[in-house]
DNA sequence: CGTTTCCTTGACCATATGGTCAGGATGAGC
DNA sequence: GCTCATCCTGACCATATGGTCAAGGAAACG
């Protein structure tokens, strides 16, 4: 039953395939309707397999949900982790913003899944938010604070700055439908994606960099 | 008190009261679980009345949902409408940002309801998004554009600027739970609310104002 | 008081939904 | 081909859910 039986039972490529198929379909449906609003049959339909078969791979609806969540969680936080205290803030934060925009463009459903989960009170990932996420954010806030102390970026609340980056970038995936209604363009569209990325990066960098064009301190 | 009871027109204070009670409870539940994830019984429970009685006032779940949506829609767009083309951009946009933050603080559920509706593809308000909302946004985008042409704010995509304001302000209500997990503070808390408002206003204004401290051009 | 209209309720129904199960189909190794 | 483990399915079940209904209260109003 348990995957990984060390040597032999390799979870049979077919198993690997179907699990993946289910997870992909689940991401689509869960990201749209949230946990409670999602019906197993929908996932089955989207994944193109019978509900019975789907339940053969995941005993419970909640199991699928948690699996999807876990699968994208690490990758989701990666860009923030990548911010280096030793780098130049313009470069580091600029890269972070671009990475987040890239993700909004290439994985909008993941963003919406988290949005949905948070909206519903984060019942499944609350421990992650208050644990690893908080730790990571606090750590990077210190990095920002350090840059501020050195005068490399303007003095402001580092936490709020992080929230602003999250908000502006994720907005393009979470509210994609609204933006589509207003502009007729979607973040999925690569061209619009880079246009949005540039806008956000420009606005935020200008907002956080000191007014007097900071002399190169090399 | 009973001014208009003679004709068959309802009003009937008791009716007015109960409808309101239902709408309030509905906002709470719908904003959390979205349309599909919400159960009528939940609304009944939160509103403190029997499901039968609730269905006496609203025949269908969808009727309640639409009613709530409509009730808060106009008020939701009001701040954007209030932006005056004749004012100073710093004042106008600053006021807009503060108004949006205020709403995020005082009516976070309304924000979350919209967020949920958009996430689910805006099935109920798509016509509003592509109609009145788009019109309003386009109109205000022109106002911004005009300010840019006059050099009062930096040149950038006005639409993306509006999105950035929406994103940063609404983030505090939509992702309140996440912020609470990280900072231990909620946008509901008045003190934190104004702290957030200041941060956002400061960051965005600095981001959009020209670098060289714009001389008063009065 | 009686009547009328409005308000509330519990019982009821059809269907949707999450989840189980026994057994049949399929494929891999022999 | 044969065997066994894996894979898949339709039938089935218990409960949840949206929604209806008839009838029992309460309030207005003469």
XYZ file of C-alpha atoms (C1' of nucleotides) in Angstrom:
496
model
C 0.000 0.000 0.000
C 2.568 2.466 1.053
C 4.473 3.785 -1.848
C 8.211 3.285 -1.768
C 8.633 -0.270 -0.693
C 12.336 0.335 -0.964
C 13.290 -2.039 -3.738
C 10.463 -3.433 -5.743
C 7.114 -1.694 -5.486
C 7.925 1.452 -7.290
C 4.457 2.868 -7.198
C 4.115 1.711 -10.729
C 4.459 4.505 -13.200
C 0.724 4.213 -13.824
C 0.157 5.141 -10.213
C 2.505 8.062 -10.507
C 0.746 9.181 -13.650
C -2.740 9.000 -12.280
C -1.884 10.689 -9.036
C -0.397 13.487 -11.036
C -3.421 13.675 -13.240
C -5.635 13.925 -10.198
C -3.499 16.563 -8.561
C -3.545 18.693 -11.653
C -7.291 18.480 -12.009
C -7.705 19.122 -8.318
C -5.635 22.254 -8.509
C -7.912 23.544 -11.221
C -11.106 22.850 -9.358
C -10.010 23.607 -5.814
C -8.426 26.870 -6.870
C -11.732 27.970 -8.250
C -14.245 26.748 -5.727
C -12.251 26.225 -2.577
C -12.342 23.070 -0.515
C -15.992 23.119 0.418
C -17.232 24.342 -2.903
C -15.431 21.621 -4.806
C -17.223 18.414 -5.702
C -15.309 15.209 -6.125
C -17.169 14.510 -9.328
C -15.799 17.708 -10.791
C -12.271 16.620 -10.113
C -13.032 13.248 -11.585
C -14.476 14.814 -14.702
C -11.620 17.256 -15.189
C -9.054 14.572 -14.620
C -10.899 12.360 -17.053
C -11.349 9.415 -14.776
C -14.199 7.829 -12.924
C -14.911 8.977 -9.414
C -14.465 5.459 -8.177
C -11.046 5.287 -9.660
C -10.150 8.644 -8.265
C -11.141 7.454 -4.819
C -8.936 4.470 -5.343
C -5.933 6.775 -5.304
C -7.115 9.198 -2.667
C -9.446 7.890 -0.010
C -10.774 11.282 0.965
C -11.471 14.603 -0.593
C -9.371 16.180 2.103
C -6.430 13.951 1.222
C -6.414 15.286 -2.310
C -6.655 18.834 -1.089
C -3.757 18.468 1.313
C -1.697 16.721 -1.326
C -2.168 19.562 -3.791
C -1.440 22.116 -1.161
C 1.755 20.432 -0.090
C 2.909 19.887 -3.618
C 2.955 23.575 -4.424
C 3.804 25.010 -1.057
C 7.562 24.679 -1.128
C 7.838 25.969 -4.646
C 5.555 28.802 -3.734
C 7.872 30.130 -1.069
C 11.052 29.555 -2.982
C 11.428 33.035 -4.474
C 11.216 34.708 -1.106
C 13.823 32.324 0.226
C 16.095 33.260 -2.605
C 16.437 36.857 -1.471
C 20.032 37.234 -0.445
C 21.090 39.568 2.336
C 24.392 40.126 0.589
C 23.003 41.331 -2.685
C 21.989 44.765 -3.830
C 18.412 45.487 -2.762
C 17.454 46.752 -6.199
C 18.654 43.541 -7.760
C 17.334 41.232 -5.071
C 13.919 42.772 -4.721
C 13.600 43.343 -8.418
C 14.323 39.702 -9.037
C 11.861 38.723 -6.351
C 9.116 40.808 -7.893
C 9.811 39.400 -11.317
C 9.832 35.871 -9.971
C 6.497 36.403 -8.268
C 5.021 37.854 -11.428
C 6.371 34.964 -13.406
C 4.655 32.574 -11.053
C 1.428 34.512 -11.220
C 1.632 34.079 -14.953
C 2.753 30.485 -15.148
C 0.914 29.088 -12.132
C -2.105 31.294 -11.480
C -4.127 28.417 -10.147
C -1.663 27.778 -7.367
C -1.977 31.375 -6.321
C -5.743 31.169 -6.361
C -5.695 27.985 -4.361
C -3.798 29.729 -1.601
C -6.045 32.739 -1.858
C -9.039 30.525 -1.416
C -7.489 28.722 1.483
C -6.656 31.964 3.245
C -10.083 33.407 2.569
C -11.653 30.404 4.207
C -9.562 30.958 7.280
C -6.615 28.755 6.332
C -8.016 25.758 8.183
C -5.505 23.369 6.653
C -2.341 25.423 6.610
C -2.670 27.620 9.633
C 0.214 25.863 11.326
C 2.373 26.497 8.305
C 1.490 30.156 8.235
C 2.265 30.703 11.880
C 5.309 28.448 11.698
C 7.621 28.194 8.720
C 6.067 31.076 6.811
C 6.226 33.495 9.699
C 9.807 32.469 10.367
C 10.789 32.996 6.774
C 9.038 36.325 6.510
C 10.509 37.600 9.747
C 13.933 36.600 8.552
C 13.588 38.416 5.257
C 12.077 41.392 7.031
C 15.314 41.654 8.915
C 17.225 41.650 5.663
C 15.086 44.506 4.432
C 15.521 46.319 7.711
C 19.251 46.015 7.321
C 19.108 47.560 3.880
C 17.079 50.378 5.317
C 19.577 50.950 8.081
C 22.265 51.225 5.468
C 20.190 53.707 3.546
C 19.908 51.478 0.506
C 16.156 51.525 0.564
C 13.774 53.921 2.189
C 12.807 53.422 5.768
C 9.435 51.756 6.146
C 7.870 48.743 7.724
C 9.602 45.779 6.118
C 6.632 43.533 6.732
C 4.278 45.890 4.996
C 6.688 46.083 2.137
C 6.606 42.337 1.741
C 2.829 42.382 1.888
C 2.774 45.021 -0.813
C 4.888 42.858 -3.075
C 2.717 39.846 -2.448
C -0.429 41.827 -3.003
C 0.553 43.479 -6.256
C 2.000 40.389 -7.854
C -0.575 37.872 -6.750
C -3.341 40.237 -7.682
C -2.727 39.400 -11.306
C -3.466 35.749 -10.791
C -6.078 35.959 -8.051
C -8.093 38.630 -9.794
C -7.264 37.536 -13.293
C -10.913 37.344 -14.171
C -11.544 40.914 -13.126
C -8.552 42.177 -15.027
C -9.687 40.248 -18.039
C -13.054 41.947 -17.766
C -11.478 45.379 -17.600
C -8.522 45.122 -19.931
C -9.434 42.111 -21.983
C -6.045 40.662 -21.182
C -5.048 37.812 -18.932
C -1.934 37.252 -16.913
C -1.652 33.954 -18.706
C -0.812 35.879 -21.843
C 2.942 36.104 -21.842
C 3.115 39.576 -23.268
C 0.712 41.008 -20.768
C 2.522 39.120 -18.056
C 5.796 40.897 -18.664
C 3.996 44.195 -19.057
C 2.463 43.715 -15.624
C 5.773 42.620 -14.170
C 7.460 45.755 -15.434
C 4.739 47.974 -14.062
C 4.851 46.405 -10.638
C 8.614 46.371 -10.460
C 8.837 49.946 -11.585
C 6.234 51.218 -9.189
C 7.474 49.341 -6.164
C 11.163 49.942 -6.722
C 10.557 53.632 -7.144
C 8.463 53.528 -4.056
C 11.125 51.941 -1.929
C 14.313 53.442 -3.274
C 15.578 56.640 -1.758
C 14.645 59.834 -3.522
C 18.126 61.046 -4.263
C 19.451 58.625 -6.797
C 21.607 56.646 -4.468
C 25.272 57.055 -5.387
C 27.031 53.846 -6.104
C 28.722 52.917 -2.877
C 31.025 50.371 -4.368
C -44.297 53.859 12.928
C -46.718 51.996 10.686
C -46.838 54.565 8.030
C -47.349 52.463 4.956
C -49.204 49.380 5.890
C -52.497 49.918 4.152
C -51.576 48.778 0.718
C -50.188 45.376 -0.051
C -46.687 46.772 -0.145
C -44.560 44.877 2.323
C -42.066 46.995 4.235
C -43.428 45.690 7.525
C -40.591 46.625 9.755
C -40.308 42.999 10.846
C -39.662 42.056 7.268
C -37.104 44.756 6.887
C -35.407 43.620 10.057
C -35.256 39.974 9.135
C -34.046 40.602 5.636
C -31.271 42.683 7.063
C -30.406 40.027 9.578
C -30.194 37.484 6.803
C -28.087 39.693 4.595
C -25.610 40.310 7.370
C -25.282 36.653 8.206
C -25.001 35.836 4.521
C -22.166 38.259 4.065
C -20.264 36.539 6.827
C -20.744 33.058 5.464
C -20.554 33.768 1.739
C -17.429 35.863 2.162
C -15.745 32.906 3.764
C -16.904 29.952 1.747
C -18.055 31.449 -1.515
C -21.363 30.690 -3.124
C -20.956 26.987 -3.619
C -19.207 26.355 -0.365
C -21.897 28.061 1.664
C -24.722 26.034 3.146
C -28.102 27.597 3.733
C -28.174 26.094 7.203
C -25.031 28.014 8.070
C -26.664 31.277 7.143
C -29.720 30.303 9.118
C -27.629 29.480 12.132
C -25.553 32.643 11.974
C -28.622 34.774 11.473
C -30.299 32.999 14.335
C -33.396 31.894 12.532
C -34.781 28.670 11.223
C -33.950 27.657 7.715
C -37.623 27.507 6.874
C -38.099 31.059 7.966
C -35.051 32.156 6.073
C -36.444 30.591 2.934
C -39.647 32.463 3.553
C -37.781 35.682 2.906
C -35.505 34.469 0.143
C -36.771 31.665 -2.028
C -33.373 30.638 -3.248
C -29.806 30.564 -2.077
C -28.843 32.453 -5.171
C -31.337 35.200 -4.360
C -29.614 35.846 -1.060
C -26.237 35.860 -2.687
C -27.264 38.345 -5.338
C -28.944 40.532 -2.756
C -25.804 40.735 -0.640
C -23.666 41.379 -3.663
C -25.883 44.193 -4.882
C -26.182 45.730 -1.465
C -22.457 46.324 -1.155
C -21.542 46.854 -4.775
C -22.347 50.536 -5.121
C -20.688 51.425 -1.865
C -17.708 49.397 -2.873
C -17.017 51.456 -5.960
C -17.803 54.797 -4.394
C -14.220 55.752 -3.416
C -12.936 55.289 -6.947
C -15.800 57.396 -8.256
C -14.824 60.116 -5.844
C -11.464 60.709 -7.505
C -11.683 64.154 -9.026
C -9.860 65.068 -12.177
C -9.533 68.625 -10.947
C -7.765 67.862 -7.706
C -4.112 67.394 -6.935
C -3.067 63.820 -7.660
C -1.288 63.496 -4.335
C -4.423 64.506 -2.495
C -6.850 62.595 -4.657
C -4.925 59.360 -4.812
C -3.877 59.637 -1.204
C -7.495 59.990 -0.190
C -8.465 57.087 -2.392
C -5.852 54.848 -0.853
C -6.915 55.830 2.647
C -10.563 55.265 1.793
C -9.797 51.816 0.454
C -7.790 50.973 3.545
C -10.591 52.223 5.713
C -13.002 49.945 3.933
C -10.650 47.027 4.222
C -10.661 47.686 7.925
C -14.330 48.383 8.471
C -15.833 46.012 5.924
C -13.358 43.217 5.341
C -16.087 40.722 4.660
C -17.364 42.701 1.724
C -13.896 42.656 0.259
C -13.608 38.948 0.777
C -16.978 38.341 -0.785
C -15.822 40.032 -3.966
C -12.540 38.226 -3.849
C -14.373 34.947 -3.630
C -16.701 35.876 -6.423
C -13.813 36.821 -8.693
C -11.865 33.719 -7.805
C -14.818 31.607 -8.837
C -14.891 33.322 -12.190
C -17.350 36.077 -11.303
C -20.339 34.105 -12.569
C -22.837 36.496 -11.033
C -21.232 39.860 -11.657
C -19.386 39.376 -14.880
C -21.689 41.784 -16.649
C -20.989 44.406 -14.014
C -17.266 43.939 -14.338
C -17.258 44.272 -18.095
C -19.856 47.040 -17.980
C -20.045 49.689 -15.281
C -16.783 48.737 -13.607
C -14.766 48.783 -16.795
C -16.333 52.093 -17.749
C -15.517 53.612 -14.398
C -11.975 52.317 -14.383
C -11.304 53.453 -17.919
C -12.602 56.862 -17.027
C -10.362 57.191 -14.004
C -7.444 55.791 -15.947
C -7.821 58.760 -18.238
C -7.690 61.086 -15.260
C -4.452 59.456 -14.188
C -3.132 59.637 -17.703
C -3.865 63.316 -17.740
C -1.916 63.836 -14.557
C 0.961 61.962 -16.105
C 0.860 64.088 -19.202
C 1.105 67.134 -17.005
C 4.038 65.622 -15.172
C 2.272 65.522 -11.856
C 2.789 61.818 -11.474
C 5.258 59.548 -13.104
C 4.466 58.037 -16.451
C 3.224 54.499 -16.167
C 0.259 52.397 -17.129
C -2.695 53.983 -15.341
C -4.593 50.734 -15.281
C -1.745 48.919 -13.627
C -1.537 51.720 -11.112
C -5.170 51.264 -10.207
C -4.640 47.539 -9.919
C -1.720 48.145 -7.600
C -3.858 50.282 -5.332
C -6.609 47.718 -5.284
C -4.179 44.931 -4.626
C -2.281 46.524 -1.780
C -5.342 47.804 0.040
C -7.606 44.820 -0.389
C -4.796 42.525 0.531
C -5.270 43.510 4.136
C -8.841 42.303 4.215
C -8.629 39.399 1.815
C -5.517 37.966 3.403
C -6.266 39.106 6.894
C -5.867 35.612 8.202
C -2.398 35.269 6.765
C -1.318 38.609 8.115
C -2.697 37.687 11.488
C -0.629 34.533 11.388
C 2.533 36.445 10.561
C 2.168 39.643 12.544
C -0.438 38.677 15.083
C -2.405 41.738 14.068
C -5.600 42.086 12.132
C -6.818 44.829 9.853
C -9.884 44.951 12.035
C -7.726 46.430 14.741
C -8.000 50.145 14.255
C -4.426 50.924 15.170
C -3.009 48.366 12.804
C -5.431 49.565 10.185
C -4.032 53.063 10.137
C -0.495 51.729 10.282
C -1.186 49.694 7.177
C -2.872 52.620 5.490
C 0.146 54.816 6.103
C 2.525 52.209 4.788
C 0.558 51.681 1.630
C 0.004 55.351 0.996
C 3.648 56.148 1.600
C 4.938 53.385 -0.630
C 2.576 53.985 -3.511
C 2.754 57.759 -3.477
C 6.529 57.637 -3.466
C 6.304 55.135 -6.255
C 4.148 57.268 -8.452
C 5.397 60.762 -7.723
C 8.222 62.147 -9.826
C 11.699 61.849 -8.431
C 12.573 65.475 -8.333
C 10.414 66.844 -5.562
C 7.828 68.350 -7.820
C 7.756 72.134 -7.467
C 4.350 73.506 -6.748
C 2.986 74.422 -10.082
C 0.005 76.359 -8.817
C -64.194 39.598 19.683
C -63.422 37.906 14.647
C -61.062 38.337 10.426
C -57.346 38.997 7.650
C -52.749 39.227 6.674
C -48.294 38.326 7.873
C -44.865 35.365 10.176
C -42.871 30.923 11.618
C -42.366 26.101 11.859
C -41.675 21.090 11.404
C -42.450 17.571 8.304
C -41.433 16.158 3.942
C -39.249 15.372 -0.736
C -35.837 14.837 -4.532
C -31.480 15.041 -5.486
C -26.508 15.669 -4.644
C -22.645 14.242 -2.422
C -18.914 11.748 0.031
C -17.595 7.413 0.656
C -17.616 1.970 0.533
C -17.444 -2.576 -1.567
C -17.211 -6.757 -4.189
C -15.894 -8.174 -8.246
C -14.247 -7.739 -12.930
C -10.401 -6.044 -16.126
C -5.644 -5.437 -16.998
C -0.882 -5.859 -17.073
C 3.752 -7.801 -15.447
C 6.447 -11.632 -14.538
C 6.700 -16.452 -15.258
C -1.154 -19.504 -21.169
C -1.272 -18.861 -15.746
C -0.931 -16.227 -11.449
C -0.892 -12.452 -8.805
C -0.920 -7.842 -7.765
C -2.517 -3.756 -9.407
C -6.060 -1.084 -11.535
C -10.772 0.118 -12.528
C -15.908 0.035 -12.345
C -20.827 0.052 -11.328
C -23.824 -0.641 -7.736
C -24.850 0.712 -3.399
C -25.392 3.379 1.058
C -25.954 7.126 4.514
C -26.235 11.576 4.950
C -26.340 16.461 3.492
C -28.486 19.797 1.052
C -31.728 22.835 -1.481
C -36.240 23.581 -1.663
C -41.602 22.917 -0.923
C -45.858 22.775 1.738
C -49.660 22.849 4.789
C -50.814 24.328 8.924
C -50.127 26.470 13.294
C -49.119 31.335 15.660
C -48.883 36.299 16.052
C -50.035 40.811 14.979
C -52.897 44.349 12.845
C -57.346 46.170 12.581
C -62.056 46.724 12.694
